[in-house]
Coordinates of C-alpha atoms in Angstrom, one line a residue:
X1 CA -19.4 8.1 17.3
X2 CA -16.0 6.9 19.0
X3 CA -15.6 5.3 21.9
X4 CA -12.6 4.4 23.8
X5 CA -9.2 5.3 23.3
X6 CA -7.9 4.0 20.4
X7 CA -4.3 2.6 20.5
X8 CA -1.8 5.1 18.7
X9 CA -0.6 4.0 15.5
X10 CA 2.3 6.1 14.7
X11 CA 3.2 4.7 11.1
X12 CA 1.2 3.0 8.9
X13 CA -2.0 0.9 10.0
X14 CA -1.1 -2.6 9.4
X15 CA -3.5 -4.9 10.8
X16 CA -5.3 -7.0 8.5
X17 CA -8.6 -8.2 8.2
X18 CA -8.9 -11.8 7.5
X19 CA -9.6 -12.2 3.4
X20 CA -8.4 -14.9 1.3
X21 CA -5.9 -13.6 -1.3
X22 CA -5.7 -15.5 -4.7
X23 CA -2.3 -16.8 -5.7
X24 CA -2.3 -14.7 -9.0
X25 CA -3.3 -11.5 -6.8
X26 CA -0.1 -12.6 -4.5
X27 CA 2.1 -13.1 -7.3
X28 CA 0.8 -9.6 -8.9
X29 CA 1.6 -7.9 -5.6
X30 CA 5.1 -9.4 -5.0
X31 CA 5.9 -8.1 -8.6
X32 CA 4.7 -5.1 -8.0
X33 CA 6.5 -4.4 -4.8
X34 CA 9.9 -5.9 -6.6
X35 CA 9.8 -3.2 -9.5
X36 CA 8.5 -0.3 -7.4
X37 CA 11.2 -1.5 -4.4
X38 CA 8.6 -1.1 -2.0
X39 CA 7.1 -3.4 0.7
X40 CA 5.1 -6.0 0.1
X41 CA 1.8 -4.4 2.3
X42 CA 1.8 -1.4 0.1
X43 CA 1.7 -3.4 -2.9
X44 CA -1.6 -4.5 -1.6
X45 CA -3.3 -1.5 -3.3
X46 CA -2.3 -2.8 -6.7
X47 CA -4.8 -6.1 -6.5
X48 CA -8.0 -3.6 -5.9
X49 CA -6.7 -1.9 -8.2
X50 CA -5.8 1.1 -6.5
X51 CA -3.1 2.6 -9.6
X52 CA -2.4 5.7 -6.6
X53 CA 0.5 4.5 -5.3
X54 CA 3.1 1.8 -7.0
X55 CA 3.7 4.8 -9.6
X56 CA 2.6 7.7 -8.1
X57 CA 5.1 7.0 -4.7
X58 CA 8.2 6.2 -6.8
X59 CA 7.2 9.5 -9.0
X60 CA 6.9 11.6 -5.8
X61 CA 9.4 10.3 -3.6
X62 CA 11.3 13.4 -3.1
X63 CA 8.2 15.7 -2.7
X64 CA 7.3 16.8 0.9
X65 CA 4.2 14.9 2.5
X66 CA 2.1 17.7 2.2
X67 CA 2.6 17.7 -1.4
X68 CA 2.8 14.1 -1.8
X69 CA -0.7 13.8 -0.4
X70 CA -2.1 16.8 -2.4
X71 CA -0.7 14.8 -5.5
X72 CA -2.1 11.4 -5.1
X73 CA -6.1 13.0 -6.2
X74 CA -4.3 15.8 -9.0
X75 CA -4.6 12.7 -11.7
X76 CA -5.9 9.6 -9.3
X77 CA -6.8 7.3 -12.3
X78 CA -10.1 6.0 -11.1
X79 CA -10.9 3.2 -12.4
X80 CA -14.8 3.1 -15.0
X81 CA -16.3 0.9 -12.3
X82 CA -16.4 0.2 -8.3
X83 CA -13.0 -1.1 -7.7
X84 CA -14.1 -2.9 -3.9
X85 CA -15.4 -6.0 -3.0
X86 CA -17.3 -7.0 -0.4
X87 CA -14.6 -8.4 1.7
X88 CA -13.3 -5.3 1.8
X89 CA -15.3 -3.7 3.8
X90 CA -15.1 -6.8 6.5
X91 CA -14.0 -6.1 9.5
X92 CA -11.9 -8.3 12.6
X93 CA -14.9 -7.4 14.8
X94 CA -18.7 -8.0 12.9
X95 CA -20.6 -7.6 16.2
X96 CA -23.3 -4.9 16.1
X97 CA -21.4 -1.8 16.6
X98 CA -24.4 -0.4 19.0
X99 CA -22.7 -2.5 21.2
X100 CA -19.3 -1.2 20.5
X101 CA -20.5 2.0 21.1
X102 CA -22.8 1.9 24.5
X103 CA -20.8 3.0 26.9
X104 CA -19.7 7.0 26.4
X105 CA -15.9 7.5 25.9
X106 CA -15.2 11.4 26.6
X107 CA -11.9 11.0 25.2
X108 CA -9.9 12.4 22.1
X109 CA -8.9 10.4 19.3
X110 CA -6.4 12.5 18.1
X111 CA -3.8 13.9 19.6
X112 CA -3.9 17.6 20.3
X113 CA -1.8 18.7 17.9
X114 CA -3.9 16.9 15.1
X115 CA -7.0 18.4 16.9
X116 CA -5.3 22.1 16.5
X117 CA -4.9 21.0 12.6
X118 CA -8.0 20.3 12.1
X119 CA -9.7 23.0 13.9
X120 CA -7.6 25.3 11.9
X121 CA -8.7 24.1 8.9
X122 CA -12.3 24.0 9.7
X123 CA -12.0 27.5 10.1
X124 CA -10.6 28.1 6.1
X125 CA -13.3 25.8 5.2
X126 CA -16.5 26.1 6.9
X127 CA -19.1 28.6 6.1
X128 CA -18.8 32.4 7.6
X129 CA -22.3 32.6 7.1
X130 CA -24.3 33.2 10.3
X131 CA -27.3 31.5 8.6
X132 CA -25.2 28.6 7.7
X133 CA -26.2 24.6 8.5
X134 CA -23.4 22.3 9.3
X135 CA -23.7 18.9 10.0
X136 CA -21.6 16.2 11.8
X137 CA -22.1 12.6 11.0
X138 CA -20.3 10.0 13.2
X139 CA -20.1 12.5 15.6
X140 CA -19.6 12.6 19.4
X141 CA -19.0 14.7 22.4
X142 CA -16.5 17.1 20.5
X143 CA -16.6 17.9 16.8
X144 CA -13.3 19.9 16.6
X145 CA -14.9 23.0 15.5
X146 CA -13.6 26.9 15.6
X147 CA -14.8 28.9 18.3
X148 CA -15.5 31.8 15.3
X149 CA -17.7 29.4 13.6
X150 CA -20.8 31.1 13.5
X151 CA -23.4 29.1 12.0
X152 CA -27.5 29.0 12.7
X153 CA -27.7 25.0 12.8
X154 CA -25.4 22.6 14.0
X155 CA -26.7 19.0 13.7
X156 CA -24.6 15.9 14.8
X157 CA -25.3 12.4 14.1
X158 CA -23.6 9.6 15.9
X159 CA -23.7 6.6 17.9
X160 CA -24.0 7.6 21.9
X161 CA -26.5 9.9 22.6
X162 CA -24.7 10.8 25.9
X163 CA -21.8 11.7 23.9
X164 CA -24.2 13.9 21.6
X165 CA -25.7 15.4 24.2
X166 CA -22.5 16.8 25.4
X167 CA -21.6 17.8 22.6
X168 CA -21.9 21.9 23.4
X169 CA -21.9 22.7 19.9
X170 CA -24.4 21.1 18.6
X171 CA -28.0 22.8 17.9
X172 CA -29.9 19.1 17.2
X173 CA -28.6 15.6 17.2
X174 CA -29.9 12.0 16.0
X175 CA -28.4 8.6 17.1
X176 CA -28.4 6.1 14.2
X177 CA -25.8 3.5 12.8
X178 CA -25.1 4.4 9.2
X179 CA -24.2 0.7 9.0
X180 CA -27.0 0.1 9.1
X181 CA -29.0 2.1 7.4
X182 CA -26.9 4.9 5.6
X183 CA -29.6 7.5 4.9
X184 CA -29.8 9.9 6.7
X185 CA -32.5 11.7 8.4
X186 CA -32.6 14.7 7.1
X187 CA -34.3 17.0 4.0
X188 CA -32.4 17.5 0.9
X189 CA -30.0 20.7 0.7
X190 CA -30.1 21.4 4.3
X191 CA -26.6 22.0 5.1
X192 CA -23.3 24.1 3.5
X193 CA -21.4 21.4 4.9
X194 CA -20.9 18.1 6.4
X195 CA -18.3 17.1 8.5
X196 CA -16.9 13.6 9.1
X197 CA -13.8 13.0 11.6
X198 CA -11.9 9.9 11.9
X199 CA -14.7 8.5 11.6
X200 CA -14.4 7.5 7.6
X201 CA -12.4 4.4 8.0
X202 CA -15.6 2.8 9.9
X203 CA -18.0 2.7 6.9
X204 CA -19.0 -0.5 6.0
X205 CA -21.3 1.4 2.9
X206 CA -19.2 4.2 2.3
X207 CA -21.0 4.9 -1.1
X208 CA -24.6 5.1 -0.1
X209 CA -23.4 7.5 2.9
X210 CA -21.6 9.3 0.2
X211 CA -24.4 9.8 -2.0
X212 CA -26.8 10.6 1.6
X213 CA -23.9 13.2 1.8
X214 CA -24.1 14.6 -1.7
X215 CA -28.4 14.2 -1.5
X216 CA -28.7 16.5 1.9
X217 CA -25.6 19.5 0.7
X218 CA -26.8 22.8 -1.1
X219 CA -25.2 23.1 -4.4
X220 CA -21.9 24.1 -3.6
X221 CA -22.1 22.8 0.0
X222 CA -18.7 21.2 1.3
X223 CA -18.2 17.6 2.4
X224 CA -15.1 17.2 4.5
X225 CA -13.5 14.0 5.6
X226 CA -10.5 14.0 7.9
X227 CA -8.6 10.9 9.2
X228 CA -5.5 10.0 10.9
X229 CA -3.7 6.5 11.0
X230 CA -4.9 5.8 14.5
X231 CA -8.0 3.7 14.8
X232 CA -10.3 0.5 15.7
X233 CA -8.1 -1.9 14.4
X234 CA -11.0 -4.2 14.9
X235 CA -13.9 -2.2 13.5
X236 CA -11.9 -0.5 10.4
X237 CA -12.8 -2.1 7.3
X238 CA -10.0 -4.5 5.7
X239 CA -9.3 -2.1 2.9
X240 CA -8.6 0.4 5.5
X241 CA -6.4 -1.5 7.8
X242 CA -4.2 -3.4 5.0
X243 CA -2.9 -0.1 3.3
X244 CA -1.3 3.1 4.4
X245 CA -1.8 7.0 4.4
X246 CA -1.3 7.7 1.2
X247 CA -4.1 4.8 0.2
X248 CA -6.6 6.2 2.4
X249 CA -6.5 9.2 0.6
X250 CA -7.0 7.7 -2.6
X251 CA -9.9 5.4 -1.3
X252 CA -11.8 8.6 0.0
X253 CA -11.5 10.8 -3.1
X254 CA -12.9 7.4 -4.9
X255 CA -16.3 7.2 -2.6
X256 CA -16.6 11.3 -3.8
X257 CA -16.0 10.4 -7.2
X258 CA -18.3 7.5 -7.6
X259 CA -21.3 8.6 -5.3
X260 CA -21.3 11.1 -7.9
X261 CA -23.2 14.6 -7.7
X262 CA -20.0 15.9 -6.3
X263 CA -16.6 18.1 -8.2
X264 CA -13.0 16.9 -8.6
X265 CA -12.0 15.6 -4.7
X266 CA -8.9 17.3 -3.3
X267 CA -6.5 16.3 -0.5
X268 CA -4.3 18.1 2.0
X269 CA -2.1 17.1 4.7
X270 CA -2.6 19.3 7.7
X271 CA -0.2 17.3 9.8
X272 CA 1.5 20.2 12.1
X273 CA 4.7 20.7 11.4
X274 CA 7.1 19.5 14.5
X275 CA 10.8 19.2 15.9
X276 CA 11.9 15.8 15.1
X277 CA 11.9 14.7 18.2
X278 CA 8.4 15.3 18.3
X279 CA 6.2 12.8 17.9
X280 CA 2.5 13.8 16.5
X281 CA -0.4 11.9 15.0
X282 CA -0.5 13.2 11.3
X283 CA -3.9 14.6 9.9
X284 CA -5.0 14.4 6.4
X285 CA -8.3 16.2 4.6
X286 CA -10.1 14.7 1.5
X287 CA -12.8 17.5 0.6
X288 CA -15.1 18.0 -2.5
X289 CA -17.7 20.3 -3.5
X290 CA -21.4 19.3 -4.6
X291 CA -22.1 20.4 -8.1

């Protein structure tokens, strides 16, 4: 679930998690960031290794975002092995997040334009079925879905139950921390698709969650994760909060591809398309399909 406003972050998330850096790793990022003239933080990917970026920005500087993002999982280079430490998944704030989450926030996360993105696409990607099951992990008082959507089951899982329970379209619900114990409690292939909304950038086990995700998907059931660069600077993970867009996207097709169980992961940027004096949050999909 997510409670209380977060503090709009209009570029690039760049608070860091404390983690001690090696001096080789330091002196692999600055010459990275010296060949690929870009700044130092983005660099950061390169000591993970997260290949995405130092070649694939330079190669698609001139590309729109939209493209850019829909590029970085066409050939994303995934390493053979888990490319994350442990102290990337550390977080500023290590206090139980039950308590983090007690009070009910009925607020947005996103601004509305992002929420009007994301609805949108929801309603491209989400089952027409009126038998279908959806479910909603990390979920809250609002899930962003279409008012068409149609389906039989709508379960939620999250962290406020008086969030949940206002949560008008929701069939069922379950309070539980997924970091604390990522399965989740539910049979296998019971949904056509699971939802996750800025919500990603919070998981301390992303893979075991991942592979919950894959267990409890019909074959060919969706899993959607959607994100923004506004969060909890203080309960994001490190790995989160030290790189930028174009990373995220990378690090969320790599939990698809190495939960396993689930096809290639694509990316979109759904960010609405503004004046440019209008300033919105911008709104990125990774997606994948379970085999």
């Amino acid at each position: 679930a997510r409670a209380a406003t977060p503090t709009p972050r209009r570029r690039t998330t760049t608070t860091r998690a404390p983690r001690r850096t090696s001096r080789r790793t330091k002196m692999a990022m600055a010459n990275a960031a010296k060949t690929m003239r870009m700044p130092r933080r983005t660099a950061l990917a390169a000591s993970l290794p997260l290949p995405l970026l130092l070649t694939r920005r330079a190669r698609a500087a001139t590309l729109t975002a939209a493209s850019q993002a829909a590029e970085v999982l066409r050939a994303p280079g995934f390493p053979d092995t888990w490319p994350y430490r442990a102290q990337d998944f550390q977080r500023y704030d290590e206090t139980r997040d039950a308590l983090f989450y007690d009070a009910p926030r009925f607020v947005t996360h996103i601004d509305d334009r992002a929420i009007e993105s994301l609805r949108q696409f929801y309603e491209r990607a989400l089952p027409k079925s009126p038998d279908a099951a959806v479910l909603d992990i990390c979920s809250s008082w609002i899930s962003h879905y279409p008012d068409a959507l149609q389906a039989e089951r709508v379960a939620g899982l999250g962290m406020n139950e008086e969030e949940l329970r206002r949560n008008r379209v929701l069939t069922d619900y379950e309070v539980k921390d997924l970091n604390l114990d990522p399965k989740l409690p539910y049979e296998d292939e019971s949904f056509d698709a699971v939802t996750c909304a800025v919500s990603v950038d919070y998981l301390t086990r992303p893979l075991e969650v991942f592979q919950e995700v894959n267990r409890v998907l019909k074959p060919g059931g969706v899993a959607i994760m959607s994100f923004s660069n506004r969060c909890f600077p203080t309960k994001a993970i490190s790995v989160w909060t030290s790189t930028g867009d174009m990373d995220h996207i990378w690090i969320v097709g790599s939990y698809f591809h190495f939960a396993g169980g689930f096809g290639p992961p694509q990316a979109e940027d759904i960010t609405q398309q503004t004046m440019p004096w209008q300033l919105t949050d911008p709104m990125y999909v990774v997606y994948a399909n379970k085999k």
